[in-house]
Each structure stands twice: as structure tokens, then as C-alpha cells.
Coordinates of N, CA and C in Angstrom, one line a residue:
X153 N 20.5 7.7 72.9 CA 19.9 8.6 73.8 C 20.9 9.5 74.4
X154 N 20.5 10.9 74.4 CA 21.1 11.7 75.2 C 20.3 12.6 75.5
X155 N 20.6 13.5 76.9 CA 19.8 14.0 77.1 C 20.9 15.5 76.9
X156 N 19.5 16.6 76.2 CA 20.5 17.8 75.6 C 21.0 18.3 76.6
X157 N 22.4 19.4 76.1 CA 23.2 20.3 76.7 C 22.7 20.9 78.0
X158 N 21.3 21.4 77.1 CA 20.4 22.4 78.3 C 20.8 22.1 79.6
X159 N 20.6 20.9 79.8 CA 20.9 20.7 81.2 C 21.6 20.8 82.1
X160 N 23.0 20.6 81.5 CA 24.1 20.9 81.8 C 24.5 22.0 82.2
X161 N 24.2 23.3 80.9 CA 24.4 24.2 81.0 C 23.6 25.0 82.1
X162 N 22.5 24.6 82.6 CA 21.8 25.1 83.9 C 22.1 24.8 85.1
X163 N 22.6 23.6 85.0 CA 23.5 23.6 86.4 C 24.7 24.5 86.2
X164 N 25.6 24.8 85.4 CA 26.6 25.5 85.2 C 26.1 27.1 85.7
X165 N 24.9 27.2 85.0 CA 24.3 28.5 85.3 C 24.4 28.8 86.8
X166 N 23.4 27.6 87.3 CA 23.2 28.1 88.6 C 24.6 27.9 90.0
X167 N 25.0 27.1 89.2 CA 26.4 26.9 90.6 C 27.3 28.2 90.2
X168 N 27.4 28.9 89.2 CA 28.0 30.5 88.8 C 27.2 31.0 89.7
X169 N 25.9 31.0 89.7 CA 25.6 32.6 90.3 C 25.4 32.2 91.9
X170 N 25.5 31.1 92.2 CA 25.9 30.2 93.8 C 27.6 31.0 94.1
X171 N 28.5 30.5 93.7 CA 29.7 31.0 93.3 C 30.2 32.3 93.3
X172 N 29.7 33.1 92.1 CA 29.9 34.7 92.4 C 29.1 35.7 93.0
X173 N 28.0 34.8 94.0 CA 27.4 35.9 94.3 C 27.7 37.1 95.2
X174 N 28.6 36.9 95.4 CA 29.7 38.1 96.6 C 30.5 38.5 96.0
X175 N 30.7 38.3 95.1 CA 31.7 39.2 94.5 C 31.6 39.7 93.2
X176 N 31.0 39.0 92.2 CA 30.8 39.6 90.7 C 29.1 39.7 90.4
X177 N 29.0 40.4 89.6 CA 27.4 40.8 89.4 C 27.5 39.6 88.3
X178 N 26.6 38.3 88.3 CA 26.8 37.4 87.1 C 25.4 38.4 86.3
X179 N 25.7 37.9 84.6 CA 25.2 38.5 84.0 C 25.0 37.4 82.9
X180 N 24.1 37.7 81.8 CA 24.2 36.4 80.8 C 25.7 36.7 80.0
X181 N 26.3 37.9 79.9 CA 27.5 38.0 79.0 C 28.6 37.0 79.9
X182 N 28.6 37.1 81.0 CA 29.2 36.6 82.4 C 29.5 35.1 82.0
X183 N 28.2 34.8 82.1 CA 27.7 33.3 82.2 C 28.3 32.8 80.4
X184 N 28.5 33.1 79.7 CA 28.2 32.8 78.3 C 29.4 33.0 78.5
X185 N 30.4 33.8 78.4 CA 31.8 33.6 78.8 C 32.7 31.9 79.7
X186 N 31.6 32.1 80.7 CA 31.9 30.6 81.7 C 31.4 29.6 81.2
X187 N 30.3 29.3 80.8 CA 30.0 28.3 79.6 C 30.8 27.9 78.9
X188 N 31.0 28.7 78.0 CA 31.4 28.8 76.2 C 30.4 29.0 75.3
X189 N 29.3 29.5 75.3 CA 28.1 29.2 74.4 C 27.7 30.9 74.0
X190 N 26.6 31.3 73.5 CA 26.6 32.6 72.7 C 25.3 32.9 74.2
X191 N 25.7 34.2 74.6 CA 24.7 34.6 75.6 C 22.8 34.3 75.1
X192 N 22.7 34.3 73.9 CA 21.3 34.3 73.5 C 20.7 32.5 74.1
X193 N 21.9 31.4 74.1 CA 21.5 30.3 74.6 C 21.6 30.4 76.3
X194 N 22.2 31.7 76.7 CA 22.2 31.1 77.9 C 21.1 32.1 78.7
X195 N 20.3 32.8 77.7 CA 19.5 34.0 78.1 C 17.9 32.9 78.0
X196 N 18.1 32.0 77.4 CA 16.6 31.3 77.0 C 17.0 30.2 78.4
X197 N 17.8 30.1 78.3 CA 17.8 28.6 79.6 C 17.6 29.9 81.2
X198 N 18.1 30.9 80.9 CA 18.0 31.6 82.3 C 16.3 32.0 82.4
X199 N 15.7 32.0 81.2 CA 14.4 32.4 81.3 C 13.5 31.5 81.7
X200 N 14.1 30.1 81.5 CA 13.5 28.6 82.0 C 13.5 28.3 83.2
X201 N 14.9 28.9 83.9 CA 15.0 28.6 85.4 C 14.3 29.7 86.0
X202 N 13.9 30.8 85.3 CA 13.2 32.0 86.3 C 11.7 31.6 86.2
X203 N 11.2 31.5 85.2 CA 10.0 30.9 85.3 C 9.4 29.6 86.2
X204 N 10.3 28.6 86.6 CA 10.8 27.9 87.6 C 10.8 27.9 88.5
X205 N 10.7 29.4 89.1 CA 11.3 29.8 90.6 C 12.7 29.4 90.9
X206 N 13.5 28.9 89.9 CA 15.1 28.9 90.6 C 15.9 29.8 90.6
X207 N 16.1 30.8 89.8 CA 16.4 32.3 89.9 C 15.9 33.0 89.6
X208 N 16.3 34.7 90.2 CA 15.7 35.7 89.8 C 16.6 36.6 89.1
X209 N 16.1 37.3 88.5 CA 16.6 38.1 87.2 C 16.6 39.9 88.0
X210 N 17.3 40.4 87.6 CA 17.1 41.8 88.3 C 18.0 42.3 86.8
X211 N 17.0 43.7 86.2 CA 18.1 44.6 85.6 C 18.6 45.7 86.4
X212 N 20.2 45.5 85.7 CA 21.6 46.3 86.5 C 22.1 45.5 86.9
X213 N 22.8 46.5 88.0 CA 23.9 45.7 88.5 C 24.0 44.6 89.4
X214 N 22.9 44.6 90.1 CA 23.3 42.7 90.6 C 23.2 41.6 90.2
X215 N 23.0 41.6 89.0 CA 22.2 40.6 87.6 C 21.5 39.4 88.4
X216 N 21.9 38.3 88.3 CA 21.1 37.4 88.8 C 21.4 36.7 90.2
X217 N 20.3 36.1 90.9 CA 20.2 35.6 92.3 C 19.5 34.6 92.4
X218 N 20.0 33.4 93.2 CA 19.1 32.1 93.3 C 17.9 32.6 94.0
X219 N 16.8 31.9 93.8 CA 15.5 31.9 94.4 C 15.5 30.9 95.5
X220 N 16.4 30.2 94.9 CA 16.2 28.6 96.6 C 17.4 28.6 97.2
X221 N 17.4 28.2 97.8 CA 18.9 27.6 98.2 C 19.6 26.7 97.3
X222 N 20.9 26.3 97.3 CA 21.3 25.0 96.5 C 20.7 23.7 96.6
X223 N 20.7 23.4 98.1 CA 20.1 22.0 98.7 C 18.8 22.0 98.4
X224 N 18.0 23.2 97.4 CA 16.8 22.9 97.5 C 16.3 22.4 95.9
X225 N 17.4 22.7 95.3 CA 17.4 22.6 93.6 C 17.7 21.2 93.3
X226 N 16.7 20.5 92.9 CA 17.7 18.9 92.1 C 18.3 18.6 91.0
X227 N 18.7 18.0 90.7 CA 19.0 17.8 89.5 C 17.5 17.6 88.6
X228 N 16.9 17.0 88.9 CA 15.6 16.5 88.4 C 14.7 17.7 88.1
X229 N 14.5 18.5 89.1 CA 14.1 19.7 89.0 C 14.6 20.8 87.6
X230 N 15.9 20.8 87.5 CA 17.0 21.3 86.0 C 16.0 20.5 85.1
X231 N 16.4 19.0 84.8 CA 16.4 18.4 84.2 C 14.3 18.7 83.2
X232 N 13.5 19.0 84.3 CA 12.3 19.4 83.8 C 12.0 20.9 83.3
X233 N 13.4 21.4 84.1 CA 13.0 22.5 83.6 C 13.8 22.7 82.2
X234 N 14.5 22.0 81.6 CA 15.7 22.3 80.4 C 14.6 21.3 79.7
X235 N 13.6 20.9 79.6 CA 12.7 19.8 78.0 C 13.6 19.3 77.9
X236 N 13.9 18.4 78.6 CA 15.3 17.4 78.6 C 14.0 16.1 78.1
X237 N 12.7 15.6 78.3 CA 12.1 14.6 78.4 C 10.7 15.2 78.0
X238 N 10.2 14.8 77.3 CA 9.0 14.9 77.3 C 8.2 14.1 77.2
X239 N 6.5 14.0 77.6 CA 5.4 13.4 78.1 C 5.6 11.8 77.3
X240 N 6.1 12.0 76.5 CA 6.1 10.1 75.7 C 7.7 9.9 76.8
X241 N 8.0 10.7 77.3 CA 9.3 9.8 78.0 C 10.8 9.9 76.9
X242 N 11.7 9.4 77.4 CA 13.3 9.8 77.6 C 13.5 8.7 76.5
X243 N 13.2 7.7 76.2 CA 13.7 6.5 75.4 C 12.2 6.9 73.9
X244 N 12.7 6.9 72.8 CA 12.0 6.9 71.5 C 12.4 5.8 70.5
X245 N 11.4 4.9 70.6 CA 11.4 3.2 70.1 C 11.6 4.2 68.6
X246 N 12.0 3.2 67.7 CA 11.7 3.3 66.3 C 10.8 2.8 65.9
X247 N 10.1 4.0 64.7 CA 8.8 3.5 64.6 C 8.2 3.1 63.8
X248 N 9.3 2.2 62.7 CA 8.6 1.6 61.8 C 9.4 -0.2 61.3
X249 N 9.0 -0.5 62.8 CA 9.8 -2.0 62.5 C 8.8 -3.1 61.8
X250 N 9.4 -3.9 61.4 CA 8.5 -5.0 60.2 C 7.8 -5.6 61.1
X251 N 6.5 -5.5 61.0 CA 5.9 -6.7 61.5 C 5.7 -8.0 60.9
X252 N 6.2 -8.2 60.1 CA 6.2 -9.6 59.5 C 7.0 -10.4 59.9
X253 N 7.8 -9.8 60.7 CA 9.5 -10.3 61.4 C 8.7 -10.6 62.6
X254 N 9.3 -11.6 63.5 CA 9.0 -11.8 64.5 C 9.5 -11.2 65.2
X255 N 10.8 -10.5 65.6 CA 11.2 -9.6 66.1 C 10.9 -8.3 66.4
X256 N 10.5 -8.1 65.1 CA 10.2 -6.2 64.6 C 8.7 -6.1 64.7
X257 N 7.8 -7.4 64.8 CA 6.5 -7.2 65.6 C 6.2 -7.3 67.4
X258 N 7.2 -7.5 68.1 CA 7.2 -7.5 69.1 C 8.4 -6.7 69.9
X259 N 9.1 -6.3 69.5 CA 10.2 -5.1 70.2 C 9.7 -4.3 70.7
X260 N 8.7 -3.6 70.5 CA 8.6 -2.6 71.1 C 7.9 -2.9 72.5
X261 N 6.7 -4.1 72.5 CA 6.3 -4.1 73.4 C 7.1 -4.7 74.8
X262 N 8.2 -5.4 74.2 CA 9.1 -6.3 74.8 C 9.9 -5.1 75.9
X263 N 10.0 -4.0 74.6 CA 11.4 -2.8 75.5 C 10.7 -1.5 76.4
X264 N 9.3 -1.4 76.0 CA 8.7 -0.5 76.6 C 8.6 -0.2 77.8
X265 N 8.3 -1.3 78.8 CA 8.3 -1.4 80.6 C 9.4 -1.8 81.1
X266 N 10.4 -2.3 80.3 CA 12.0 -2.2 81.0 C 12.6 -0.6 80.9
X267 N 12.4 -0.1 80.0 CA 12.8 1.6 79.4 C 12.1 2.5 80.1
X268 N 10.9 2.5 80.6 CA 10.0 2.9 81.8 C 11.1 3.2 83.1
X269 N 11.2 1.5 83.6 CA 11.9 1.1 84.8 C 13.3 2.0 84.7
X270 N 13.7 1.8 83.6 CA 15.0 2.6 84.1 C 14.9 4.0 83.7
X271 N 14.1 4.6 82.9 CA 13.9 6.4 83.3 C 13.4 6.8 84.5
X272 N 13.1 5.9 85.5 CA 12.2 6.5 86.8 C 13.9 5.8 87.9
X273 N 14.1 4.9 87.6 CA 15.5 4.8 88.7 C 16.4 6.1 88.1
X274 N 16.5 6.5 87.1 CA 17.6 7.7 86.7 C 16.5 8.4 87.1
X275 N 15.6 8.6 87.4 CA 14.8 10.3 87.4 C 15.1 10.6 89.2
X276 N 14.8 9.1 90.1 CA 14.7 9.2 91.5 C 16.2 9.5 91.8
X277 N 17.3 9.1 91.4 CA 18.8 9.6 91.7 C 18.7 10.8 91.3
X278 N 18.1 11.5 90.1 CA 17.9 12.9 89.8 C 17.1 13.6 90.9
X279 N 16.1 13.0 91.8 CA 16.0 13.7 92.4 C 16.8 13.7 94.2
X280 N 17.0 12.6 94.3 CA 18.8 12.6 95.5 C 19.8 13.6 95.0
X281 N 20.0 14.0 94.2 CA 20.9 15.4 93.8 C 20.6 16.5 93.8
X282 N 21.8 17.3 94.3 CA 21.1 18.7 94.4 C 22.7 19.6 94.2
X283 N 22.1 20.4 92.9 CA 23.0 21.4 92.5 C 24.1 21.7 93.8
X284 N 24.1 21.7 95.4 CA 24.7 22.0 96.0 C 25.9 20.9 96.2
X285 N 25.5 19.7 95.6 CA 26.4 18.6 95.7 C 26.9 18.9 94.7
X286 N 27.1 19.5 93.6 CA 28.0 20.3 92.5 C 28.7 21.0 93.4
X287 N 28.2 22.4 93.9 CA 28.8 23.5 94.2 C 30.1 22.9 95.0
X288 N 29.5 21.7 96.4 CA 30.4 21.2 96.9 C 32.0 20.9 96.3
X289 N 31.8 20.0 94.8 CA 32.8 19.3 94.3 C 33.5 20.5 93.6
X290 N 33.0 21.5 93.3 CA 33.6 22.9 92.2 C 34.3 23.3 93.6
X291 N 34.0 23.9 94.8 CA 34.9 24.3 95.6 C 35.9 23.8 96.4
X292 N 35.4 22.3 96.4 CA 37.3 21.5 96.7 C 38.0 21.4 95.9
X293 N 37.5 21.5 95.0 CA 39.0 21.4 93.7 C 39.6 22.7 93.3
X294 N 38.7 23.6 93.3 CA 39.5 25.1 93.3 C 40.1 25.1 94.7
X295 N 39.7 24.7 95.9 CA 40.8 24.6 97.1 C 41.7 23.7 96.6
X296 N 41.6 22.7 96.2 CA 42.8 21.6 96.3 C 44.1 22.5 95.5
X297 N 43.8 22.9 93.7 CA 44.3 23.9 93.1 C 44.9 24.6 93.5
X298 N 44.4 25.4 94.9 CA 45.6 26.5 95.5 C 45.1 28.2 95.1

């Protein structure tokens, strides 16, 4: 299991434009630079978060701007908005175990409601987080740095 890049890279997005918003116009070339990724990946995930309501897009020069505050963005919130999970859920049984086996006829039902239980404890800590508890940790360590 993992859950894709996308996500990552949208909190990356949004603690940048949290970050430079006083001083540099972030832009997708901006951002794709700070990443590491090709602006066309960071231009589909910015279109995800604006659709979202978590940023707004302006062409020119002020390029992009949060819609919420930090403390108002979760992780959870990213995490729905980057197709990080979809409607069958975060864990994908294999789907073609023997039923002739006594094991591979009952695995799946065995692992189904424990793999439930723990995508909703990760989802609820996803939503205790908030991109500003990023921002926090990105600007004491650029203070600590000097």
C-alpha cells in the first residue's frame, strides 16, 4: 500500500504559496522547480486544489493564493482531494485466492473489517492535521538554519 505522490506534492504546493506569499509571485514553473516534478504535474494537482476551494488561481503576476487559511486545510481534506483512495477504500485484497484452500477461501473476509478499522483511524489523524502544522515545522527549521 501506498498512498500516491499527489499528496505530498499538494501539501508542498500549498505550504509554498503559504510561504511566498509576500514576497514571490508562486507560479506552476515556481512550484515545479520547488518540487522537482515537470510543471504539467503540478498544474493538474493545482487544478485539484482549486476546484476544492483551497486555492485560487489568478493569471499574471500574483499567480496563486490560499482560499482558507492553513489551520483550515487538513491533511484529509489534500488527501481527497489528490484520488489518493477511492470508494472501494485504501487497502485492495487480491482477487483471486483459491478457494479450495482453507485460507484463500476465507482471507478476505477475515481482513476486510480490520483494514476498514484502520483506514478510518489514519483518515481521523488525517483530519487532526492541518497543513499549518507543516508550515509550522518548515519555518523553525529554516530559523534554526540561520
Amino acid at each position: 500500500m501506498q498512498i500516491s505522490t499527489r499528496f505530498t506534492i499538494a501539501v508542498h504546493i500549498i505550504t509554498c504559496i503559504d510561504y511566498f506569499k509576500d514576497t514571490l509571485p508562486v507560479t506552476s514553473s515556481f512550484l515545479a522547480g520547488s518540487v522537482g516534478v515537470n510543471p504539467v504535474i503540478i498544474r493538474g494537482i493545482m487544478s485539484k486544489l482549486k476546484e476544492a476551494g483551497i486555492i485560487a488561481i489568478s493569471q499574471g503576476k500574483s499567480g496563486m493564493t490560499l482560499a482558507r487559511p492553513l489551520t483550515e486545510i487538513t491533511f484529509y481534506d489534500v488527501y481527497k482531494v489528490t484520488d489518493c483512495v477511492n470508494e472501494t477504500g485504501l487497502f485492495h485484497m487480491h482477487e483471486n485466492p483459491n478457494p479450495n484452500c482453507p485460507v484463500g477461501r476465507n482471507i478476505q473476509m477475515a481482513m476486510e473489517g480490520k483494514l476498514q478499522d484502520i483506514q478510518a483511524v489514519m483518515e481521523q489523524k488525517m483530519k487532526e492535521t492541518t497543513i499549518a502544522d507543516v508550515a509550522v515545522d518548515i519555518r523553525e527549521k529554516i530559523k534554526q538554519a540561520g
